[in-house]
XYZ file of C-alpha atoms in Angstrom:
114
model
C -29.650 19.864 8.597
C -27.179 18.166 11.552
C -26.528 14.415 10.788
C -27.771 12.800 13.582
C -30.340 14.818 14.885
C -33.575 12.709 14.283
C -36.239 15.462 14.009
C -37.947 17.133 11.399
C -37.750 20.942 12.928
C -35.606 22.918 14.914
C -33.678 21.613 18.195
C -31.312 23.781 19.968
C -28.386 22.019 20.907
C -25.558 22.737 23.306
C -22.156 22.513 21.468
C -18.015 23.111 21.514
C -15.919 23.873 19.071
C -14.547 21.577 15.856
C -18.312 19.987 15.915
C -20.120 20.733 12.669
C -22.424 23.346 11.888
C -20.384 25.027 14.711
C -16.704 26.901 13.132
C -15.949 30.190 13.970
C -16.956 30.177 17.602
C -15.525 28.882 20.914
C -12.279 31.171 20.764
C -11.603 29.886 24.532
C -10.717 26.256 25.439
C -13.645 24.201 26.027
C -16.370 26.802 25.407
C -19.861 25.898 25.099
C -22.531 27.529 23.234
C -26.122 26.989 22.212
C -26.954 26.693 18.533
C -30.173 26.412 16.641
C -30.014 23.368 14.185
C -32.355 21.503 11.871
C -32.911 17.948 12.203
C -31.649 15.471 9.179
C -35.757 13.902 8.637
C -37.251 15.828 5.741
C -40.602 17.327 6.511
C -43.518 19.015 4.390
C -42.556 22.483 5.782
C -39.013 22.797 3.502
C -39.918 24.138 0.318
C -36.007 23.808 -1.323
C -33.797 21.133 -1.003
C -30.463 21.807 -2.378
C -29.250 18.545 -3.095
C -25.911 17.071 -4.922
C -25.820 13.586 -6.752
C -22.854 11.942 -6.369
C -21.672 9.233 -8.759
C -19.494 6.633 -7.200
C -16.353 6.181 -9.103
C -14.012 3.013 -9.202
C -12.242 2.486 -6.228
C -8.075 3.289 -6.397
C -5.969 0.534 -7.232
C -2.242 1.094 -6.857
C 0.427 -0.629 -9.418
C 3.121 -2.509 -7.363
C 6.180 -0.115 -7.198
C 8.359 -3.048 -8.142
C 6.915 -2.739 -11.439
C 7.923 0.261 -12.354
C 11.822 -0.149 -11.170
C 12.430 -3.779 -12.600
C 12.590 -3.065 -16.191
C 14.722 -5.009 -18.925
C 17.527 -2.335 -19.632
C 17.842 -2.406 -15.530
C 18.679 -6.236 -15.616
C 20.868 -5.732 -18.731
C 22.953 -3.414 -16.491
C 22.729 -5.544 -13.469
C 24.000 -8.485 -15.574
C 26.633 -6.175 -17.452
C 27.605 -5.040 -13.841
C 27.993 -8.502 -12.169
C 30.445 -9.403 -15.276
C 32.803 -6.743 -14.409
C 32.682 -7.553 -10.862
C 33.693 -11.528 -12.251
C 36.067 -10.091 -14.655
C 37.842 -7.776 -11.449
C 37.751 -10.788 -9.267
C 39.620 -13.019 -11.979
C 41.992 -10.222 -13.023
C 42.967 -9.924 -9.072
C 43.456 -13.754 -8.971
C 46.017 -13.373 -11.944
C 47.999 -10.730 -10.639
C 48.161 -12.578 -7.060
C 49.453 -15.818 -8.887
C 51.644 -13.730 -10.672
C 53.233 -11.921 -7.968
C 53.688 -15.300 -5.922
C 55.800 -16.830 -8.677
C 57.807 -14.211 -8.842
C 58.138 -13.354 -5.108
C 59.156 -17.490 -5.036
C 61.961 -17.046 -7.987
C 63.459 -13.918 -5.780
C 63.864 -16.528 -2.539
C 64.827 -19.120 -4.498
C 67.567 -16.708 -6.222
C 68.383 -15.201 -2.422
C 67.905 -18.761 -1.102
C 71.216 -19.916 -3.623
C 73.414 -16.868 -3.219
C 73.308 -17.424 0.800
């Protein structure tokens, strides 16, 4: 029975490869044959229809991937992280400061011996 074939016998239809109801054939490029098919209407002459009931499930629904990654022990890092950066960055400051005072004693010291 060929979806879209609105008869209740046989028809004999004309067709390529990839179509359904039609693998295994057309080994050349474009090839053509001719192919006995049943139409989809259901008559009086079929005495089995083999038939499969299928229940429609709940449709897919996908959890944000955002979710899944932003978690509290992430933050707590990200927070822990961002205080060593601070703690770097005022550490750096310190040892500039440091250095500068000391760098202006020196030329001060050179400054009085000249």
């Amino acid at each position: 029975m060929k979806q879209g074939v609105l008869t209740p016998g046989r028809v004999s239809l004309l067709m390529y490869r990839g179509t359904p109801c039609f693998r295994g054939y057309g080994r050349r490029n474009g090839e053509y044959r001719r192919k006995s098919v049943r139409g989809c209407i259901v008559s009086q002459d079929l005495s089995v229809l083999n038939l499969v009931i299928v229940k429609k499930g709940k449709k897919v629904s996908k959890a944000p991937k955002i979710q899944s990654l932003v978690t509290p022990l992430t933050m707590q890092r990200k927070r822990a992280r961002i205080a060593d950066k601070k703690k770097r960055i005022a550490k750096a400051k310190s040892e500039v400061a440091d250095y500068y005072k000391l760098s202006c004693f020196s030329i001060e010291g050179t400054k009085g011996k000249e």
